[in-house]
Amino acid sequence: MRTEHSLWGYLPPEAPDLTLECLLEPGSLTRRLIATGRRFEVTLLRFGPDHPAADEARLLGVAPGAPVTVRHVALSLDGDPVVLARSFCRLGCPVWHPILDRGGRSLGLTLFSGDVPVARGALEFAQPPGGHPLDALAVGFHDDLGGLPARRCRFELHGAPLVVCEVFLPALEHATLPIPRSQVA
């Protein structure tokens, strides 16, 4: 099932077993990756203004083409990038901007800490085509964004929206071990 006017839907795309488990992770993906016991790192790739795709603008309630603040990061295990993330909020949003401006520290640990009163929307899934804003994020990490599984989720804090999109690289399947959900806190 696809969401209205979007390439995103509520059913995940076909993906290898471990990637599918991570796509469907209801809690913190960061915690799940840390639970593998491998060295986890967040590398900041970009932070600043950008222009959202039409479906991204709708999620934030901004006009198509209006500038937004983005944060692009690579999540790595033992030095191998396994997930790329694009988080975005309204340009200079006083609620989210200070939370996004965190360098190489994990956003997921903050969002799922229980210390910040965020409301989380439903997960949406896609295999974004080339030309989507996620495509620029994948350059240098994978030959072609097309076909890579992705998920996104809208968060709200004090009435302000934030969207987190994650693209799962093929290296994830080789870098992780199955972790029973009971071990992922």
PDB file of C-alpha atoms in Angstrom:
ATOM      1  CA  MET A   1       0.000   0.000   0.000  1.00  0.00           C
ATOM      2  CA  ARG A   2       1.394   3.396  -0.992  1.00  0.00           C
ATOM      3  CA  THR A   3       0.789   6.640   0.813  1.00  0.00           C
ATOM      4  CA  GLU A   4      -1.120   9.321  -1.083  1.00  0.00           C
ATOM      5  CA  HIS A   5       0.917  11.131  -3.799  1.00  0.00           C
ATOM      6  CA  SER A   6       4.107   9.334  -2.886  1.00  0.00           C
ATOM      7  CA  LEU A   7       6.544   6.590  -3.750  1.00  0.00           C
ATOM      8  CA  TRP A   8       6.496   5.727  -0.041  1.00  0.00           C
ATOM      9  CA  GLY A   9       4.235   3.026   1.376  1.00  0.00           C
ATOM     10  CA  TYR A  10       3.497   1.203   4.606  1.00  0.00           C
ATOM     11  CA  LEU A  11       4.798  -2.189   3.426  1.00  0.00           C
ATOM     12  CA  PRO A  12       8.566  -2.731   3.244  1.00  0.00           C
ATOM     13  CA  PRO A  13      10.235  -3.604  -0.051  1.00  0.00           C
ATOM     14  CA  GLU A  14      11.810  -6.985  -0.538  1.00  0.00           C
ATOM     15  CA  ALA A  15      15.184  -7.060   1.182  1.00  0.00           C
ATOM     16  CA  PRO A  16      17.641  -9.618   2.557  1.00  0.00           C
ATOM     17  CA  ASP A  17      16.728 -10.981   5.990  1.00  0.00           C
ATOM     18  CA  LEU A  18      18.957  -8.853   8.212  1.00  0.00           C
ATOM     19  CA  THR A  19      18.247  -5.699   6.243  1.00  0.00           C
ATOM     20  CA  LEU A  20      14.520  -6.383   6.512  1.00  0.00           C
ATOM     21  CA  GLU A  21      14.846  -6.799  10.294  1.00  0.00           C
ATOM     22  CA  CYS A  22      16.536  -3.396  10.502  1.00  0.00           C
ATOM     23  CA  LEU A  23      13.940  -1.822   8.175  1.00  0.00           C
ATOM     24  CA  LEU A  24      11.196  -3.041  10.494  1.00  0.00           C
ATOM     25  CA  GLU A  25      12.999  -2.104  13.732  1.00  0.00           C
ATOM     26  CA  PRO A  26      10.361  -0.291  15.804  1.00  0.00           C
ATOM     27  CA  GLY A  27      12.865   1.253  18.205  1.00  0.00           C
ATOM     28  CA  SER A  28      16.243   2.870  17.800  1.00  0.00           C
ATOM     29  CA  LEU A  29      18.192   1.652  14.767  1.00  0.00           C
ATOM     30  CA  THR A  30      21.309   3.045  16.455  1.00  0.00           C
ATOM     31  CA  ARG A  31      20.769   0.803  19.474  1.00  0.00           C
ATOM     32  CA  ARG A  32      20.193  -2.176  17.198  1.00  0.00           C
ATOM     33  CA  LEU A  33      23.464  -1.509  15.362  1.00  0.00           C
ATOM     34  CA  ILE A  34      25.354  -0.975  18.642  1.00  0.00           C
ATOM     35  CA  ALA A  35      23.942  -4.294  19.904  1.00  0.00           C
ATOM     36  CA  THR A  36      25.874  -6.120  17.166  1.00  0.00           C
ATOM     37  CA  GLY A  37      28.994  -5.629  19.285  1.00  0.00           C
ATOM     38  CA  ARG A  38      30.813  -4.056  16.359  1.00  0.00           C
ATOM     39  CA  ARG A  39      32.377  -0.594  16.479  1.00  0.00           C
ATOM     40  CA  PHE A  40      29.579   1.868  15.708  1.00  0.00           C
ATOM     41  CA  GLU A  41      30.282   5.318  14.260  1.00  0.00           C
ATOM     42  CA  VAL A  42      28.263   8.253  12.945  1.00  0.00           C
ATOM     43  CA  THR A  43      29.999  10.355  10.289  1.00  0.00           C
ATOM     44  CA  LEU A  44      28.531  13.764   9.495  1.00  0.00           C
ATOM     45  CA  LEU A  45      28.416  14.201   5.709  1.00  0.00           C
ATOM     46  CA  ARG A  46      26.468  17.451   5.480  1.00  0.00           C
ATOM     47  CA  PHE A  47      24.569  19.893   7.649  1.00  0.00           C
ATOM     48  CA  GLY A  48      22.821  22.988   6.337  1.00  0.00           C
ATOM     49  CA  PRO A  49      20.142  24.260   3.968  1.00  0.00           C
ATOM     50  CA  ASP A  50      18.747  22.124   1.159  1.00  0.00           C
ATOM     51  CA  HIS A  51      15.599  21.852  -0.945  1.00  0.00           C
ATOM     52  CA  PRO A  52      13.157  19.010  -0.271  1.00  0.00           C
ATOM     53  CA  ALA A  53      11.354  16.839  -2.777  1.00  0.00           C
ATOM     54  CA  ALA A  54       7.618  17.557  -3.061  1.00  0.00           C
ATOM     55  CA  ASP A  55       6.692  14.632  -0.794  1.00  0.00           C
ATOM     56  CA  GLU A  56       9.248  15.793   1.799  1.00  0.00           C
ATOM     57  CA  ALA A  57       7.888  19.357   1.711  1.00  0.00           C
ATOM     58  CA  ARG A  58       4.378  18.011   2.366  1.00  0.00           C
ATOM     59  CA  LEU A  59       5.598  16.156   5.467  1.00  0.00           C
ATOM     60  CA  LEU A  60       6.999  19.402   6.881  1.00  0.00           C
ATOM     61  CA  GLY A  61       4.105  21.576   5.775  1.00  0.00           C
ATOM     62  CA  VAL A  62       6.332  23.854   3.674  1.00  0.00           C
ATOM     63  CA  ALA A  63       5.966  24.980   0.069  1.00  0.00           C
ATOM     64  CA  PRO A  64       7.661  22.756  -2.524  1.00  0.00           C
ATOM     65  CA  GLY A  65      11.157  24.090  -3.142  1.00  0.00           C
ATOM     66  CA  ALA A  66      11.268  26.044   0.139  1.00  0.00           C
ATOM     67  CA  PRO A  67      14.622  25.646   1.890  1.00  0.00           C
ATOM     68  CA  VAL A  68      14.881  23.248   4.828  1.00  0.00           C
ATOM     69  CA  THR A  69      17.682  22.305   7.221  1.00  0.00           C
ATOM     70  CA  VAL A  70      19.174  18.872   6.483  1.00  0.00           C
ATOM     71  CA  ARG A  71      21.618  16.583   8.231  1.00  0.00           C
ATOM     72  CA  HIS A  72      23.194  13.758   6.238  1.00  0.00           C
ATOM     73  CA  VAL A  73      25.157  11.057   8.067  1.00  0.00           C
ATOM     74  CA  ALA A  74      26.651   7.638   7.443  1.00  0.00           C
ATOM     75  CA  LEU A  75      26.207   4.984  10.114  1.00  0.00           C
ATOM     76  CA  SER A  76      29.110   2.544  10.079  1.00  0.00           C
ATOM     77  CA  LEU A  77      30.022  -0.753  11.690  1.00  0.00           C
ATOM     78  CA  ASP A  78      33.742  -1.510  11.969  1.00  0.00           C
ATOM     79  CA  GLY A  79      34.407   1.335   9.525  1.00  0.00           C
ATOM     80  CA  ASP A  80      32.010   0.099   6.821  1.00  0.00           C
ATOM     81  CA  PRO A  81      29.036   2.385   6.055  1.00  0.00           C
ATOM     82  CA  VAL A  82      25.835   0.335   6.387  1.00  0.00           C
ATOM     83  CA  VAL A  83      23.093   2.999   6.604  1.00  0.00           C
ATOM     84  CA  LEU A  84      22.850   6.525   5.226  1.00  0.00           C
ATOM     85  CA  ALA A  85      20.446   8.941   6.917  1.00  0.00           C
ATOM     86  CA  ARG A  86      18.845  12.197   5.799  1.00  0.00           C
ATOM     87  CA  SER A  87      17.075  14.137   8.548  1.00  0.00           C
ATOM     88  CA  PHE A  88      15.348  17.424   7.825  1.00  0.00           C
ATOM     89  CA  CYS A  89      13.232  20.086   9.492  1.00  0.00           C
ATOM     90  CA  ARG A  90      11.963  23.560   8.622  1.00  0.00           C
ATOM     91  CA  LEU A  91      14.821  25.962   7.963  1.00  0.00           C
ATOM     92  CA  GLY A  92      16.270  27.187  11.259  1.00  0.00           C
ATOM     93  CA  CYS A  93      13.494  25.530  13.288  1.00  0.00           C
ATOM     94  CA  PRO A  94      14.162  26.587  16.909  1.00  0.00           C
ATOM     95  CA  VAL A  95      12.926  23.207  18.193  1.00  0.00           C
ATOM     96  CA  TRP A  96      14.871  20.828  15.897  1.00  0.00           C
ATOM     97  CA  HIS A  97      17.840  22.851  14.632  1.00  0.00           C
ATOM     98  CA  PRO A  98      19.818  22.561  17.912  1.00  0.00           C
ATOM     99  CA  ILE A  99      19.050  18.825  18.077  1.00  0.00           C
ATOM    100  CA  LEU A 100      20.169  18.233  14.481  1.00  0.00           C
ATOM    101  CA  ASP A 101      23.327  20.328  14.879  1.00  0.00           C
ATOM    102  CA  ARG A 102      25.160  17.559  16.732  1.00  0.00           C
ATOM    103  CA  GLY A 103      28.115  16.666  14.549  1.00  0.00           C
ATOM    104  CA  GLY A 104      28.881  12.949  14.715  1.00  0.00           C
ATOM    105  CA  ARG A 105      26.639  12.177  17.683  1.00  0.00           C
ATOM    106  CA  SER A 106      23.674   9.883  17.122  1.00  0.00           C
ATOM    107  CA  LEU A 107      20.271  11.470  16.574  1.00  0.00           C
ATOM    108  CA  GLY A 108      18.554   8.129  17.213  1.00  0.00           C
ATOM    109  CA  LEU A 109      19.804   7.895  20.779  1.00  0.00           C
ATOM    110  CA  THR A 110      18.227  11.282  21.511  1.00  0.00           C
ATOM    111  CA  LEU A 111      14.936  10.542  19.734  1.00  0.00           C
ATOM    112  CA  PHE A 112      14.480   7.255  21.600  1.00  0.00           C
ATOM    113  CA  SER A 113      15.951   8.265  24.969  1.00  0.00           C
ATOM    114  CA  GLY A 114      12.630   9.114  26.563  1.00  0.00           C
ATOM    115  CA  ASP A 115      14.177  12.440  27.626  1.00  0.00           C
ATOM    116  CA  VAL A 116      12.669  14.332  24.694  1.00  0.00           C
ATOM    117  CA  PRO A 117       8.835  14.259  24.430  1.00  0.00           C
ATOM    118  CA  VAL A 118       8.625  13.330  20.735  1.00  0.00           C
ATOM    119  CA  ALA A 119       5.622  11.865  18.974  1.00  0.00           C
ATOM    120  CA  ARG A 120       6.555   9.349  16.296  1.00  0.00           C
ATOM    121  CA  GLY A 121       4.544   8.683  13.168  1.00  0.00           C
ATOM    122  CA  ALA A 122       4.294   5.433  11.240  1.00  0.00           C
ATOM    123  CA  LEU A 123       7.255   4.022   9.345  1.00  0.00           C
ATOM    124  CA  GLU A 124       7.045   4.371   5.570  1.00  0.00           C
ATOM    125  CA  PHE A 125       9.119   2.372   3.099  1.00  0.00           C
ATOM    126  CA  ALA A 126      10.393   2.804  -0.449  1.00  0.00           C
ATOM    127  CA  GLN A 127      13.082   2.037  -2.953  1.00  0.00           C
ATOM    128  CA  PRO A 128      13.744   5.644  -4.039  1.00  0.00           C
ATOM    129  CA  PRO A 129      14.730   6.192  -7.666  1.00  0.00           C
ATOM    130  CA  GLY A 130      17.701   8.158  -8.882  1.00  0.00           C
ATOM    131  CA  GLY A 131      17.035  11.889  -8.741  1.00  0.00           C
ATOM    132  CA  HIS A 132      15.372  11.720  -5.313  1.00  0.00           C
ATOM    133  CA  PRO A 133      17.161  13.809  -2.622  1.00  0.00           C
ATOM    134  CA  LEU A 134      18.343  10.534  -1.088  1.00  0.00           C
ATOM    135  CA  ASP A 135      20.201   9.830  -4.340  1.00  0.00           C
ATOM    136  CA  ALA A 136      22.755  12.583  -3.654  1.00  0.00           C
ATOM    137  CA  LEU A 137      23.336  11.029  -0.253  1.00  0.00           C
ATOM    138  CA  ALA A 138      24.161   7.638  -1.786  1.00  0.00           C
ATOM    139  CA  VAL A 139      26.792   9.029  -4.190  1.00  0.00           C
ATOM    140  CA  GLY A 140      30.171   7.650  -3.209  1.00  0.00           C
ATOM    141  CA  PHE A 141      28.653   4.862  -1.134  1.00  0.00           C
ATOM    142  CA  HIS A 142      26.749   2.907  -3.778  1.00  0.00           C
ATOM    143  CA  ASP A 143      26.659   2.983  -7.574  1.00  0.00           C
ATOM    144  CA  ASP A 144      22.918   3.538  -7.852  1.00  0.00           C
ATOM    145  CA  LEU A 145      20.295   4.499  -5.275  1.00  0.00           C
ATOM    146  CA  GLY A 146      17.611   2.745  -7.316  1.00  0.00           C
ATOM    147  CA  GLY A 147      16.698  -0.499  -5.642  1.00  0.00           C
ATOM    148  CA  LEU A 148      18.143   0.262  -2.223  1.00  0.00           C
ATOM    149  CA  PRO A 149      15.578  -0.194   0.543  1.00  0.00           C
ATOM    150  CA  ALA A 150      14.755   2.873   2.583  1.00  0.00           C
ATOM    151  CA  ARG A 151      12.456   3.914   5.390  1.00  0.00           C
ATOM    152  CA  ARG A 152      11.343   7.218   6.792  1.00  0.00           C
ATOM    153  CA  CYS A 153       9.466   8.452   9.811  1.00  0.00           C
ATOM    154  CA  ARG A 154       8.009  11.805  10.869  1.00  0.00           C
ATOM    155  CA  PHE A 155       8.629  12.965  14.419  1.00  0.00           C
ATOM    156  CA  GLU A 156       6.999  15.895  16.156  1.00  0.00           C
ATOM    157  CA  LEU A 157       8.270  17.900  19.113  1.00  0.00           C
ATOM    158  CA  HIS A 158       6.290  20.862  20.478  1.00  0.00           C
ATOM    159  CA  GLY A 159       4.265  20.902  17.245  1.00  0.00           C
ATOM    160  CA  ALA A 160       7.342  21.081  14.985  1.00  0.00           C
ATOM    161  CA  PRO A 161       7.972  18.259  12.471  1.00  0.00           C
ATOM    162  CA  LEU A 162      11.236  16.433  11.743  1.00  0.00           C
ATOM    163  CA  VAL A 163      11.622  13.679   9.148  1.00  0.00           C
ATOM    164  CA  VAL A 164      14.302  10.991   9.330  1.00  0.00           C
ATOM    165  CA  CYS A 165      14.998   8.921   6.183  1.00  0.00           C
ATOM    166  CA  GLU A 166      17.388   5.959   6.197  1.00  0.00           C
ATOM    167  CA  VAL A 167      18.825   4.107   3.195  1.00  0.00           C
ATOM    168  CA  PHE A 168      20.152   0.616   3.859  1.00  0.00           C
ATOM    169  CA  LEU A 169      23.348  -0.269   2.032  1.00  0.00           C
ATOM    170  CA  PRO A 170      24.154  -3.852   0.919  1.00  0.00           C
ATOM    171  CA  ALA A 171      27.098  -3.921   3.364  1.00  0.00           C
ATOM    172  CA  LEU A 172      24.579  -4.087   6.229  1.00  0.00           C
ATOM    173  CA  GLU A 173      23.776  -7.692   5.369  1.00  0.00           C
ATOM    174  CA  HIS A 174      27.416  -8.675   5.864  1.00  0.00           C
ATOM    175  CA  ALA A 175      28.191  -6.455   8.837  1.00  0.00           C
ATOM    176  CA  THR A 176      25.489  -7.452  11.288  1.00  0.00           C
ATOM    177  CA  LEU A 177      24.554 -10.546  13.188  1.00  0.00           C
ATOM    178  CA  PRO A 178      20.991 -11.484  14.026  1.00  0.00           C
ATOM    179  CA  ILE A 179      20.155  -9.817  17.322  1.00  0.00           C
ATOM    180  CA  PRO A 180      17.034 -11.065  19.099  1.00  0.00           C
ATOM    181  CA  ARG A 181      14.643  -8.138  19.720  1.00  0.00           C
ATOM    182  CA  SER A 182      14.768  -8.942  23.442  1.00  0.00           C
ATOM    183  CA  GLN A 183      18.435  -7.847  23.455  1.00  0.00           C
ATOM    184  CA  VAL A 184      17.745  -4.524  21.727  1.00  0.00           C
ATOM    185  CA  ALA A 185      16.783  -2.031  24.424  1.00  0.00           C
TER     186      ALA A 185
END
